[in-house]
Structure formats: structure tokens, C-alpha cells
PDB file of C-alpha atoms in Angstrom:
ATOM      1  CA  MET A 247       5.676   9.258  -3.891  1.00 96.00           C
ATOM      2  CA  VAL A 248       5.067   7.070  -0.859  1.00 98.00           C
ATOM      3  CA  SER A 249       2.651   8.249   1.842  1.00 98.00           C
ATOM      4  CA  LEU A 250       2.082   6.509   5.163  1.00 98.00           C
ATOM      5  CA  ILE A 251      -1.075   6.275   7.232  1.00 98.00           C
ATOM      6  CA  CYS A 252      -0.105   4.948  10.616  1.00 97.00           C
ATOM      7  CA  GLY A 253      -1.720   4.174  13.924  1.00 96.00           C
ATOM      8  CA  GLU A 254      -2.575   1.293  16.173  1.00 95.00           C
ATOM      9  CA  LYS A 255      -5.081  -1.347  15.183  1.00 92.00           C
ATOM     10  CA  GLY A 256      -8.678  -0.096  15.272  1.00 90.00           C
ATOM     11  CA  LYS A 257      -7.851   3.614  14.958  1.00 93.00           C
ATOM     12  CA  GLY A 258      -9.435   4.115  11.519  1.00 94.00           C
ATOM     13  CA  LYS A 259      -6.568   3.643   9.066  1.00 96.00           C
ATOM     14  CA  THR A 260      -8.606   1.488   6.687  1.00 95.00           C
ATOM     15  CA  LYS A 261     -11.514   3.918   6.709  1.00 95.00           C
ATOM     16  CA  THR A 262      -9.110   6.754   5.858  1.00 96.00           C
ATOM     17  CA  LEU A 263      -7.495   4.680   3.108  1.00 96.00           C
ATOM     18  CA  LEU A 264     -10.893   3.750   1.619  1.00 96.00           C
ATOM     19  CA  GLU A 265     -11.951   7.401   1.543  1.00 96.00           C
ATOM     20  CA  LYS A 266      -8.706   8.341  -0.219  1.00 96.00           C
ATOM     21  CA  VAL A 267      -8.844   5.541  -2.791  1.00 97.00           C
ATOM     22  CA  ASN A 268     -12.447   6.284  -3.715  1.00 95.00           C
ATOM     23  CA  GLU A 269     -11.678  10.002  -3.991  1.00 95.00           C
ATOM     24  CA  VAL A 270      -8.598   9.399  -6.162  1.00 95.00           C
ATOM     25  CA  SER A 271     -10.480   7.005  -8.433  1.00 94.00           C
ATOM     26  CA  GLN A 272     -12.915   9.778  -9.399  1.00 93.00           C
ATOM     27  CA  SER A 273     -10.191  11.953 -10.923  1.00 92.00           C
ATOM     28  CA  ALA A 274      -7.460   9.469 -11.858  1.00 92.00           C
ATOM     29  CA  ASP A 275      -6.442   9.340 -15.500  1.00 93.00           C
ATOM     30  CA  GLY A 276      -4.744   5.975 -14.980  1.00 93.00           C
ATOM     31  CA  ASN A 277      -5.595   2.795 -13.120  1.00 96.00           C
ATOM     32  CA  VAL A 278      -5.941   2.526  -9.349  1.00 97.00           C
ATOM     33  CA  ILE A 279      -5.089  -0.634  -7.383  1.00 97.00           C
ATOM     34  CA  TYR A 280      -6.123  -1.522  -3.815  1.00 97.00           C
ATOM     35  CA  ILE A 281      -4.192  -4.408  -2.249  1.00 98.00           C
ATOM     36  CA  ASP A 282      -5.481  -5.965   0.956  1.00 97.00           C
ATOM     37  CA  LYS A 283      -5.338  -9.146   3.036  1.00 96.00           C
ATOM     38  CA  ASP A 284      -8.868 -10.192   1.984  1.00 95.00           C
ATOM     39  CA  SER A 285     -11.750  -9.238  -0.327  1.00 93.00           C
ATOM     40  CA  LYS A 286     -14.118  -7.905   2.342  1.00 92.00           C
ATOM     41  CA  LYS A 287     -13.900  -4.313   1.154  1.00 92.00           C
ATOM     42  CA  MET A 288     -14.906  -5.127  -2.426  1.00 89.00           C
ATOM     43  CA  TYR A 289     -18.282  -3.426  -2.058  1.00 90.00           C
ATOM     44  CA  GLU A 290     -16.823  -0.342  -0.391  1.00 93.00           C
ATOM     45  CA  LEU A 291     -14.575   0.390  -3.365  1.00 95.00           C
ATOM     46  CA  ASN A 292     -15.543   2.263  -6.497  1.00 92.00           C
ATOM     47  CA  ASN A 293     -15.916  -0.160  -9.418  1.00 91.00           C
ATOM     48  CA  LYS A 294     -13.011   1.550 -11.225  1.00 92.00           C
ATOM     49  CA  ILE A 295     -10.603   0.256  -8.585  1.00 96.00           C
ATOM     50  CA  ARG A 296      -8.901  -3.106  -8.982  1.00 96.00           C
ATOM     51  CA  LEU A 297      -8.890  -5.044  -5.700  1.00 97.00           C
ATOM     52  CA  ILE A 298      -6.114  -7.585  -5.167  1.00 97.00           C
ATOM     53  CA  ASN A 299      -6.445 -10.089  -2.330  1.00 97.00           C
ATOM     54  CA  MET A 300      -2.890 -11.005  -1.278  1.00 97.00           C
ATOM     55  CA  THR A 301      -3.942 -14.321   0.246  1.00 95.00           C
ATOM     56  CA  ASP A 302      -4.511 -15.535  -3.315  1.00 96.00           C
ATOM     57  CA  TYR A 303      -0.734 -15.412  -3.925  1.00 96.00           C
ATOM     58  CA  PRO A 304       2.118 -17.376  -2.294  1.00 96.00           C
ATOM     59  CA  ILE A 305       4.069 -14.375  -0.995  1.00 96.00           C
ATOM     60  CA  SER A 306       6.104 -15.091   2.147  1.00 95.00           C
ATOM     61  CA  ASN A 307       8.577 -12.212   2.585  1.00 96.00           C
ATOM     62  CA  ASN A 308       9.092  -8.551   1.780  1.00 96.00           C
ATOM     63  CA  ASP A 309      11.372  -9.182  -1.222  1.00 96.00           C
ATOM     64  CA  GLU A 310       8.755 -11.405  -2.844  1.00 97.00           C
ATOM     65  CA  PHE A 311       6.160  -8.723  -2.159  1.00 97.00           C
ATOM     66  CA  VAL A 312       8.262  -6.031  -3.853  1.00 97.00           C
ATOM     67  CA  GLY A 313       8.752  -8.401  -6.801  1.00 97.00           C
ATOM     68  CA  PHE A 314       4.988  -8.945  -6.921  1.00 98.00           C
ATOM     69  CA  LEU A 315       4.414  -5.178  -7.126  1.00 98.00           C
ATOM     70  CA  CYS A 316       7.000  -4.900  -9.909  1.00 97.00           C
ATOM     71  CA  GLY A 317       5.180  -7.662 -11.788  1.00 97.00           C
ATOM     72  CA  ILE A 318       1.899  -5.757 -11.519  1.00 97.00           C
ATOM     73  CA  LEU A 319       3.573  -2.601 -12.817  1.00 97.00           C
ATOM     74  CA  SER A 320       5.262  -4.453 -15.677  1.00 96.00           C
ATOM     75  CA  GLN A 321       1.875  -5.646 -16.941  1.00 95.00           C
ATOM     76  CA  ASP A 322       0.048  -2.330 -16.720  1.00 94.00           C
ATOM     77  CA  HIS A 323       1.882   0.876 -17.545  1.00 92.00           C
ATOM     78  CA  ASP A 324      -1.235   2.948 -16.808  1.00 96.00           C
ATOM     79  CA  ILE A 325      -1.198   2.397 -13.036  1.00 97.00           C
ATOM     80  CA  GLU A 326      -1.293   5.734 -11.280  1.00 96.00           C
ATOM     81  CA  GLU A 327      -1.909   4.824  -7.630  1.00 97.00           C
ATOM     82  CA  ILE A 328      -1.478   1.721  -5.477  1.00 98.00           C
ATOM     83  CA  PHE A 329      -3.112   1.593  -2.052  1.00 98.00           C
ATOM     84  CA  LEU A 330      -1.676  -0.949   0.379  1.00 98.00           C
ATOM     85  CA  ASP A 331      -3.903  -1.776   3.340  1.00 97.00           C
ATOM     86  CA  SER A 332      -2.601  -3.836   6.278  1.00 95.00           C
ATOM     87  CA  PHE A 333       0.903  -3.363   4.900  1.00 97.00           C
ATOM     88  CA  LEU A 334       2.765  -5.314   7.560  1.00 96.00           C
ATOM     89  CA  THR A 335       0.505  -8.313   6.970  1.00 96.00           C
ATOM     90  CA  ILE A 336       0.365  -8.307   3.164  1.00 97.00           C
ATOM     91  CA  SER A 337       4.077  -7.600   2.666  1.00 97.00           C
ATOM     92  CA  HIS A 338       5.330 -10.003   5.361  1.00 96.00           C
ATOM     93  CA  VAL A 339       7.902  -7.360   6.285  1.00 96.00           C
ATOM     94  CA  LYS A 340       9.719  -7.777   9.579  1.00 94.00           C
ATOM     95  CA  ASP A 341      10.403  -4.669  11.682  1.00 92.00           C
ATOM     96  CA  GLU A 342      14.101  -4.671  10.823  1.00 94.00           C
ATOM     97  CA  TYR A 343      13.294  -4.527   7.075  1.00 96.00           C
ATOM     98  CA  LEU A 344      10.478  -1.963   7.194  1.00 96.00           C
ATOM     99  CA  GLU A 345      12.656   1.014   6.341  1.00 96.00           C
ATOM    100  CA  HIS A 346      14.387  -0.888   3.533  1.00 96.00           C
ATOM    101  CA  THR A 347      11.058  -2.014   2.040  1.00 97.00           C
ATOM    102  CA  ILE A 348       9.540   1.484   2.158  1.00 97.00           C
ATOM    103  CA  ASN A 349      12.699   2.832   0.498  1.00 97.00           C
ATOM    104  CA  LYS A 350      12.272   0.212  -2.265  1.00 97.00           C
ATOM    105  CA  LEU A 351       8.683   1.406  -2.758  1.00 98.00           C
ATOM    106  CA  SER A 352      10.012   4.942  -3.056  1.00 97.00           C
ATOM    107  CA  GLU A 353      12.490   3.854  -5.760  1.00 97.00           C
ATOM    108  CA  ILE A 354       9.719   2.046  -7.647  1.00 97.00           C
ATOM    109  CA  SER A 355       7.463   5.076  -7.273  1.00 97.00           C
ATOM    110  CA  THR A 356      10.070   7.351  -8.826  1.00 97.00           C
ATOM    111  CA  GLN A 357      11.005   4.961 -11.617  1.00 96.00           C
ATOM    112  CA  TYR A 358       7.448   4.120 -12.697  1.00 95.00           C
ATOM    113  CA  GLN A 359       5.638   7.342 -11.715  1.00 96.00           C
ATOM    114  CA  VAL A 360       3.206   5.548  -9.408  1.00 97.00           C
ATOM    115  CA  ASN A 361       2.074   6.742  -5.981  1.00 97.00           C
ATOM    116  CA  PHE A 362       1.827   4.404  -2.999  1.00 98.00           C
ATOM    117  CA  GLU A 363      -0.526   5.019  -0.065  1.00 98.00           C
ATOM    118  CA  VAL A 364       0.405   2.625   2.728  1.00 98.00           C
ATOM    119  CA  SER A 365      -1.410   1.862   5.978  1.00 98.00           C
ATOM    120  CA  ILE A 366       0.810   0.593   8.790  1.00 97.00           C
ATOM    121  CA  SER A 367      -0.408  -0.657  12.167  1.00 96.00           C
ATOM    122  CA  LYS A 368       2.193   1.162  14.220  1.00 95.00           C
ATOM    123  CA  LYS A 369       2.260   4.420  16.132  1.00 95.00           C
ATOM    124  CA  SER A 370       4.062   7.155  14.217  1.00 95.00           C
ATOM    125  CA  GLU A 371       6.661   7.450  16.983  1.00 95.00           C
ATOM    126  CA  ASP A 372       7.492   3.741  16.572  1.00 95.00           C
ATOM    127  CA  LEU A 373       8.501   4.216  12.932  1.00 95.00           C
ATOM    128  CA  PRO A 374      12.130   4.957  11.991  1.00 94.00           C
ATOM    129  CA  GLN A 375      13.117   8.630  11.901  1.00 95.00           C
ATOM    130  CA  SER A 376      13.777   8.437   8.152  1.00 95.00           C
ATOM    131  CA  LEU A 377      10.084   7.647   7.526  1.00 96.00           C
ATOM    132  CA  GLN A 378       8.642  10.479   9.620  1.00 96.00           C
ATOM    133  CA  ASP A 379       8.546  12.929   6.678  1.00 96.00           C
ATOM    134  CA  ILE A 380       6.267  10.706   4.589  1.00 98.00           C
ATOM    135  CA  ILE A 381       3.598  10.185   7.264  1.00 97.00           C
ATOM    136  CA  THR A 382       0.489  11.939   6.004  1.00 97.00           C
ATOM    137  CA  VAL A 383      -1.974  10.654   8.625  1.00 96.00           C
ATOM    138  CA  ALA A 384      -1.121   9.591  12.169  1.00 96.00           C
ATOM    139  CA  LEU A 385      -4.031   8.170  14.137  1.00 93.00           C
TER     140      LEU A 385
END
């Protein structure tokens, strides 16, 4: 399952995502991953959560990002949840490929039984109609 948290910059998406990831980590049977554009939130995350700083990897477009996620999943079959903060930045997805990339995440989610929580710096009304049903928080 893919869930979106959307809203303009500074509206509290990261705070919401951090609350969710820490809550999920308390009851998760599998591993929980938090992917971000830096390591600043390391001390705000439960120590059970693996933090990945995307600037450590030479990813330059959305296809490479999806491949990166598949590589993570191929190495750890116990991943239950992946939280993606600052999605547009870490995935390098252009607006015209956003829907396609989210649909790829949905396919991966179904195939590998992993949930994705994604924060996107866009107003909910600016997202494609096909993504409206998976918005769980609109700020």
C-alpha cells in the first residue's frame, strides 16, 4: 500500500511522518526504513528504524530511485514499511513522472508486501486525480 502525506513546504509533513514511523516501529514485526535527504532526523527516530540519507548515493532520476528501492528490498526480505520524506527531492521525480513513479511504488508494494508512506511538498489539489484516493493526510 502507498499512502501520501501532502502539503506545501513548512506545513508539518515531516513531523507527521516522524510520528507515524516511530509509532509503526513499536509494533512492526519486520524492519522499518526511513529515507530522507539528510541525516538530521537521526535522533528523532526510534533506534529500531534504519535511516538512509539519499545524498550518500548517486541517484539522479526517478527510475534510478525505484531501482535503488528494489535493491534495498532484494537485500532484506523482512522490510515491512518504508517512509519516504521529501519525496520529490530524494527521488528526483519530475512533475510529469510523478504519477508513473507512485504507480511503480504501488506495484512494488503489492509484489513485496511492503508499505510506503510518502511525503510530497504539493497541495493535494495539485496532485493527479488518480492519486487522490491514496492521500491520507493533506496539510
